[in-house]
């Protein structure tokens, strides 16, 4: 037997994206968002309403970064989703974040978060709230790499959003090998 929850945006996993862009004066700002994902080989789509300060910044600068929230910074990542940059001008600093300018787009990389997509704005539809970015680069801090230069998920320690229970969950346990395990059924 199943329990029906109705037509709601409930699915697993939901990412915890921290989207960052510069204000007109060069101050970094960031927001937390879970409604988004890869939509083409070098494209990401996000559902973001236009009243967010970060969206205004992206529309102005035409660039943004998307960092993967991690377990070590869950409080800061949650904070940037709780307060608005329209009301708290030093939101980025209050979260304890530090910025390094991306080499590829005019947007801040969040030093504390190891994995980031560096994106150029492709389009934004204020009616549907769909923002589409071209992924120009993916950067990973060396602290999240293994000795062979591959991303170590245990070191990166990304989190996901549980919309059923409003909780953050740590990702990390390997349960199979993609593009391989299914071959057993061929």
PDB file of C-alpha atoms in Angstrom:
ATOM      1  CA  UNK A   1       0.000   0.000   0.000  1.00  0.00           C
ATOM      2  CA  UNK A   2       1.163   3.549  -0.777  1.00  0.00           C
ATOM      3  CA  UNK A   3       0.559   6.863   0.956  1.00  0.00           C
ATOM      4  CA  UNK A   4      -0.364   9.721  -1.375  1.00  0.00           C
ATOM      5  CA  UNK A   5       1.234  13.124  -0.792  1.00  0.00           C
ATOM      6  CA  UNK A   6      -0.432  14.937  -3.694  1.00  0.00           C
ATOM      7  CA  UNK A   7       1.149  17.036  -6.422  1.00  0.00           C
ATOM      8  CA  UNK A   8       4.168  18.513  -4.633  1.00  0.00           C
ATOM      9  CA  UNK A   9       7.849  19.051  -5.506  1.00  0.00           C
ATOM     10  CA  UNK A  10       8.979  16.034  -3.496  1.00  0.00           C
ATOM     11  CA  UNK A  11      11.738  13.883  -4.950  1.00  0.00           C
ATOM     12  CA  UNK A  12      15.070  12.347  -4.001  1.00  0.00           C
ATOM     13  CA  UNK A  13      17.748  13.485  -4.262  1.00  0.00           C
ATOM     14  CA  UNK A  14      17.418  17.247  -4.267  1.00  0.00           C
ATOM     15  CA  UNK A  15      20.725  19.086  -4.472  1.00  0.00           C
ATOM     16  CA  UNK A  16      21.777  21.773  -2.058  1.00  0.00           C
ATOM     17  CA  UNK A  17      23.144  24.358  -4.464  1.00  0.00           C
ATOM     18  CA  UNK A  18      24.722  27.546  -3.165  1.00  0.00           C
ATOM     19  CA  UNK A  19      24.411  30.056  -5.984  1.00  0.00           C
ATOM     20  CA  UNK A  20      26.726  33.059  -5.865  1.00  0.00           C
ATOM     21  CA  UNK A  21      27.053  36.259  -7.872  1.00  0.00           C
ATOM     22  CA  UNK A  22      28.490  39.723  -7.395  1.00  0.00           C
ATOM     23  CA  UNK A  23      26.385  42.794  -6.553  1.00  0.00           C
ATOM     24  CA  UNK A  24      26.783  45.832  -8.794  1.00  0.00           C
ATOM     25  CA  UNK A  25      29.405  47.138  -6.337  1.00  0.00           C
ATOM     26  CA  UNK A  26      31.376  43.870  -6.405  1.00  0.00           C
ATOM     27  CA  UNK A  27      30.112  42.462  -3.094  1.00  0.00           C
ATOM     28  CA  UNK A  28      29.544  38.690  -3.244  1.00  0.00           C
ATOM     29  CA  UNK A  29      26.087  37.357  -2.408  1.00  0.00           C
ATOM     30  CA  UNK A  30      24.814  33.786  -2.225  1.00  0.00           C
ATOM     31  CA  UNK A  31      21.570  31.872  -1.890  1.00  0.00           C
ATOM     32  CA  UNK A  32      20.550  28.273  -1.221  1.00  0.00           C
ATOM     33  CA  UNK A  33      18.427  26.479  -3.828  1.00  0.00           C
ATOM     34  CA  UNK A  34      17.351  22.878  -4.348  1.00  0.00           C
ATOM     35  CA  UNK A  35      15.237  23.057  -7.499  1.00  0.00           C
ATOM     36  CA  UNK A  36      17.707  22.574 -10.301  1.00  0.00           C
ATOM     37  CA  UNK A  37      19.835  20.165 -12.250  1.00  0.00           C
ATOM     38  CA  UNK A  38      21.833  19.412 -15.372  1.00  0.00           C
ATOM     39  CA  UNK A  39      19.644  19.966 -18.421  1.00  0.00           C
ATOM     40  CA  UNK A  40      22.172  19.551 -21.274  1.00  0.00           C
ATOM     41  CA  UNK A  41      25.811  18.474 -21.557  1.00  0.00           C
ATOM     42  CA  UNK A  42      27.108  21.928 -20.589  1.00  0.00           C
ATOM     43  CA  UNK A  43      23.938  23.467 -19.186  1.00  0.00           C
ATOM     44  CA  UNK A  44      22.198  23.721 -15.836  1.00  0.00           C
ATOM     45  CA  UNK A  45      18.629  24.841 -15.182  1.00  0.00           C
ATOM     46  CA  UNK A  46      17.381  26.332 -11.925  1.00  0.00           C
ATOM     47  CA  UNK A  47      13.971  27.440 -10.696  1.00  0.00           C
ATOM     48  CA  UNK A  48      14.574  30.819  -9.007  1.00  0.00           C
ATOM     49  CA  UNK A  49      12.048  33.599  -8.500  1.00  0.00           C
ATOM     50  CA  UNK A  50      13.132  37.044  -9.625  1.00  0.00           C
ATOM     51  CA  UNK A  51      12.698  38.634  -6.191  1.00  0.00           C
ATOM     52  CA  UNK A  52      15.974  37.060  -4.979  1.00  0.00           C
ATOM     53  CA  UNK A  53      18.940  39.451  -4.720  1.00  0.00           C
ATOM     54  CA  UNK A  54      21.153  36.764  -6.232  1.00  0.00           C
ATOM     55  CA  UNK A  55      18.897  36.536  -9.306  1.00  0.00           C
ATOM     56  CA  UNK A  56      19.060  40.320  -9.722  1.00  0.00           C
ATOM     57  CA  UNK A  57      22.848  40.091  -9.487  1.00  0.00           C
ATOM     58  CA  UNK A  58      22.987  37.295 -12.071  1.00  0.00           C
ATOM     59  CA  UNK A  59      20.805  39.267 -14.476  1.00  0.00           C
ATOM     60  CA  UNK A  60      23.151  42.238 -14.061  1.00  0.00           C
ATOM     61  CA  UNK A  61      26.499  40.405 -14.284  1.00  0.00           C
ATOM     62  CA  UNK A  62      25.386  37.569 -16.624  1.00  0.00           C
ATOM     63  CA  UNK A  63      27.458  35.126 -14.547  1.00  0.00           C
ATOM     64  CA  UNK A  64      27.233  32.970 -11.421  1.00  0.00           C
ATOM     65  CA  UNK A  65      28.736  29.996  -9.630  1.00  0.00           C
ATOM     66  CA  UNK A  66      26.976  27.014  -8.134  1.00  0.00           C
ATOM     67  CA  UNK A  67      28.773  25.375  -5.241  1.00  0.00           C
ATOM     68  CA  UNK A  68      27.796  22.044  -3.764  1.00  0.00           C
ATOM     69  CA  UNK A  69      26.899  22.493  -0.099  1.00  0.00           C
ATOM     70  CA  UNK A  70      28.789  20.169   2.215  1.00  0.00           C
ATOM     71  CA  UNK A  71      28.331  18.691   5.673  1.00  0.00           C
ATOM     72  CA  UNK A  72      31.073  20.818   7.195  1.00  0.00           C
ATOM     73  CA  UNK A  73      29.311  24.050   6.231  1.00  0.00           C
ATOM     74  CA  UNK A  74      25.659  23.067   6.655  1.00  0.00           C
ATOM     75  CA  UNK A  75      24.912  25.956   9.045  1.00  0.00           C
ATOM     76  CA  UNK A  76      26.315  28.602   6.684  1.00  0.00           C
ATOM     77  CA  UNK A  77      24.629  26.982   3.675  1.00  0.00           C
ATOM     78  CA  UNK A  78      21.275  26.905   5.447  1.00  0.00           C
ATOM     79  CA  UNK A  79      21.728  30.519   6.614  1.00  0.00           C
ATOM     80  CA  UNK A  80      22.094  31.885   3.071  1.00  0.00           C
ATOM     81  CA  UNK A  81      18.730  30.273   2.318  1.00  0.00           C
ATOM     82  CA  UNK A  82      17.033  31.743   5.379  1.00  0.00           C
ATOM     83  CA  UNK A  83      17.854  35.437   4.915  1.00  0.00           C
ATOM     84  CA  UNK A  84      17.554  37.663   1.873  1.00  0.00           C
ATOM     85  CA  UNK A  85      20.377  39.689   0.401  1.00  0.00           C
ATOM     86  CA  UNK A  86      17.711  42.338  -0.185  1.00  0.00           C
ATOM     87  CA  UNK A  87      17.590  42.806   3.614  1.00  0.00           C
ATOM     88  CA  UNK A  88      21.010  41.635   4.858  1.00  0.00           C
ATOM     89  CA  UNK A  89      23.727  43.315   2.818  1.00  0.00           C
ATOM     90  CA  UNK A  90      26.611  41.383   4.393  1.00  0.00           C
ATOM     91  CA  UNK A  91      24.893  37.986   4.181  1.00  0.00           C
ATOM     92  CA  UNK A  92      27.902  36.317   2.498  1.00  0.00           C
ATOM     93  CA  UNK A  93      30.311  37.514   5.199  1.00  0.00           C
ATOM     94  CA  UNK A  94      27.883  36.689   8.026  1.00  0.00           C
ATOM     95  CA  UNK A  95      27.777  33.124   6.718  1.00  0.00           C
ATOM     96  CA  UNK A  96      31.543  33.034   7.170  1.00  0.00           C
ATOM     97  CA  UNK A  97      32.158  32.648   3.451  1.00  0.00           C
ATOM     98  CA  UNK A  98      35.170  34.036   1.614  1.00  0.00           C
ATOM     99  CA  UNK A  99      35.271  34.639  -2.130  1.00  0.00           C
ATOM    100  CA  UNK A 100      37.822  34.151  -4.872  1.00  0.00           C
ATOM    101  CA  UNK A 101      36.943  35.538  -8.299  1.00  0.00           C
ATOM    102  CA  UNK A 102      36.470  32.830 -10.917  1.00  0.00           C
ATOM    103  CA  UNK A 103      39.033  32.788 -13.727  1.00  0.00           C
ATOM    104  CA  UNK A 104      36.272  31.910 -16.192  1.00  0.00           C
ATOM    105  CA  UNK A 105      33.224  34.058 -15.332  1.00  0.00           C
ATOM    106  CA  UNK A 106      32.597  37.284 -13.410  1.00  0.00           C
ATOM    107  CA  UNK A 107      31.347  35.534 -10.279  1.00  0.00           C
ATOM    108  CA  UNK A 108      32.666  34.500  -6.865  1.00  0.00           C
ATOM    109  CA  UNK A 109      33.839  31.036  -5.961  1.00  0.00           C
ATOM    110  CA  UNK A 110      33.107  30.230  -2.318  1.00  0.00           C
ATOM    111  CA  UNK A 111      36.445  29.221  -0.788  1.00  0.00           C
ATOM    112  CA  UNK A 112      34.841  27.054   1.894  1.00  0.00           C
ATOM    113  CA  UNK A 113      32.908  24.851  -0.585  1.00  0.00           C
ATOM    114  CA  UNK A 114      35.093  22.459  -2.581  1.00  0.00           C
ATOM    115  CA  UNK A 115      33.036  21.786  -5.736  1.00  0.00           C
ATOM    116  CA  UNK A 116      31.703  24.518  -8.012  1.00  0.00           C
ATOM    117  CA  UNK A 117      30.190  25.002 -11.446  1.00  0.00           C
ATOM    118  CA  UNK A 118      31.212  28.290 -13.042  1.00  0.00           C
ATOM    119  CA  UNK A 119      28.415  29.500 -15.288  1.00  0.00           C
ATOM    120  CA  UNK A 120      27.463  32.133 -17.814  1.00  0.00           C
ATOM    121  CA  UNK A 121      23.799  33.169 -17.955  1.00  0.00           C
ATOM    122  CA  UNK A 122      22.063  31.818 -21.062  1.00  0.00           C
ATOM    123  CA  UNK A 123      18.496  32.869 -20.290  1.00  0.00           C
ATOM    124  CA  UNK A 124      15.990  33.721 -17.606  1.00  0.00           C
ATOM    125  CA  UNK A 125      12.207  33.592 -17.863  1.00  0.00           C
ATOM    126  CA  UNK A 126      10.564  35.602 -15.045  1.00  0.00           C
ATOM    127  CA  UNK A 127       7.176  34.002 -15.743  1.00  0.00           C
ATOM    128  CA  UNK A 128       8.386  30.425 -15.240  1.00  0.00           C
ATOM    129  CA  UNK A 129      11.313  31.413 -12.973  1.00  0.00           C
ATOM    130  CA  UNK A 130      13.603  29.169 -15.060  1.00  0.00           C
ATOM    131  CA  UNK A 131      17.206  30.346 -15.167  1.00  0.00           C
ATOM    132  CA  UNK A 132      19.545  28.531 -17.543  1.00  0.00           C
ATOM    133  CA  UNK A 133      23.301  28.732 -17.303  1.00  0.00           C
ATOM    134  CA  UNK A 134      26.075  27.550 -19.563  1.00  0.00           C
ATOM    135  CA  UNK A 135      28.626  25.570 -17.576  1.00  0.00           C
ATOM    136  CA  UNK A 136      31.953  27.146 -18.528  1.00  0.00           C
ATOM    137  CA  UNK A 137      34.096  25.280 -15.991  1.00  0.00           C
ATOM    138  CA  UNK A 138      33.859  22.885 -13.077  1.00  0.00           C
ATOM    139  CA  UNK A 139      36.459  23.433 -10.372  1.00  0.00           C
ATOM    140  CA  UNK A 140      37.272  21.293  -7.363  1.00  0.00           C
ATOM    141  CA  UNK A 141      39.509  22.339  -4.497  1.00  0.00           C
ATOM    142  CA  UNK A 142      42.455  19.974  -4.050  1.00  0.00           C
ATOM    143  CA  UNK A 143      41.315  19.157  -0.511  1.00  0.00           C
ATOM    144  CA  UNK A 144      38.482  17.088  -2.057  1.00  0.00           C
ATOM    145  CA  UNK A 145      40.744  15.085  -4.389  1.00  0.00           C
ATOM    146  CA  UNK A 146      42.389  11.723  -3.823  1.00  0.00           C
ATOM    147  CA  UNK A 147      46.069  11.004  -4.520  1.00  0.00           C
ATOM    148  CA  UNK A 148      45.225  10.288  -8.194  1.00  0.00           C
ATOM    149  CA  UNK A 149      43.515  13.660  -8.687  1.00  0.00           C
ATOM    150  CA  UNK A 150      39.980  12.217  -8.726  1.00  0.00           C
ATOM    151  CA  UNK A 151      37.140  13.664  -6.671  1.00  0.00           C
ATOM    152  CA  UNK A 152      36.802  11.792  -3.389  1.00  0.00           C
ATOM    153  CA  UNK A 153      33.143  12.027  -2.332  1.00  0.00           C
ATOM    154  CA  UNK A 154      34.101  11.258   1.273  1.00  0.00           C
ATOM    155  CA  UNK A 155      36.390  14.313   1.312  1.00  0.00           C
ATOM    156  CA  UNK A 156      33.911  16.522  -0.561  1.00  0.00           C
ATOM    157  CA  UNK A 157      31.106  15.393   1.771  1.00  0.00           C
ATOM    158  CA  UNK A 158      28.214  16.865  -0.290  1.00  0.00           C
ATOM    159  CA  UNK A 159      24.742  17.068   1.190  1.00  0.00           C
ATOM    160  CA  UNK A 160      21.282  16.668  -0.260  1.00  0.00           C
ATOM    161  CA  UNK A 161      17.954  18.151   0.794  1.00  0.00           C
ATOM    162  CA  UNK A 162      15.226  15.829   2.092  1.00  0.00           C
ATOM    163  CA  UNK A 163      11.999  17.696   1.176  1.00  0.00           C
ATOM    164  CA  UNK A 164       9.782  15.177   2.959  1.00  0.00           C
ATOM    165  CA  UNK A 165      11.334  15.931   6.351  1.00  0.00           C
ATOM    166  CA  UNK A 166      13.125  19.291   5.799  1.00  0.00           C
ATOM    167  CA  UNK A 167      16.504  17.796   6.622  1.00  0.00           C
ATOM    168  CA  UNK A 168      19.958  17.734   5.081  1.00  0.00           C
ATOM    169  CA  UNK A 169      21.546  14.346   4.435  1.00  0.00           C
ATOM    170  CA  UNK A 170      25.192  13.504   3.841  1.00  0.00           C
ATOM    171  CA  UNK A 171      26.075  11.699   0.603  1.00  0.00           C
ATOM    172  CA  UNK A 172      28.872   9.233   0.457  1.00  0.00           C
ATOM    173  CA  UNK A 173      28.280   5.491   0.679  1.00  0.00           C
ATOM    174  CA  UNK A 174      29.097   3.626  -2.528  1.00  0.00           C
ATOM    175  CA  UNK A 175      26.418   1.069  -3.420  1.00  0.00           C
ATOM    176  CA  UNK A 176      27.367   0.145  -6.979  1.00  0.00           C
ATOM    177  CA  UNK A 177      29.324   0.921 -10.136  1.00  0.00           C
ATOM    178  CA  UNK A 178      27.532   2.987 -12.813  1.00  0.00           C
ATOM    179  CA  UNK A 179      27.472   1.671 -16.387  1.00  0.00           C
ATOM    180  CA  UNK A 180      28.744  -1.658 -15.079  1.00  0.00           C
ATOM    181  CA  UNK A 181      26.539  -3.389 -12.500  1.00  0.00           C
ATOM    182  CA  UNK A 182      23.575  -3.611 -14.871  1.00  0.00           C
ATOM    183  CA  UNK A 183      25.625  -5.644 -17.332  1.00  0.00           C
ATOM    184  CA  UNK A 184      24.977  -8.647 -15.093  1.00  0.00           C
ATOM    185  CA  UNK A 185      21.400  -8.674 -16.374  1.00  0.00           C
ATOM    186  CA  UNK A 186      22.305  -8.535 -20.097  1.00  0.00           C
TER     187      UNK A 186
END
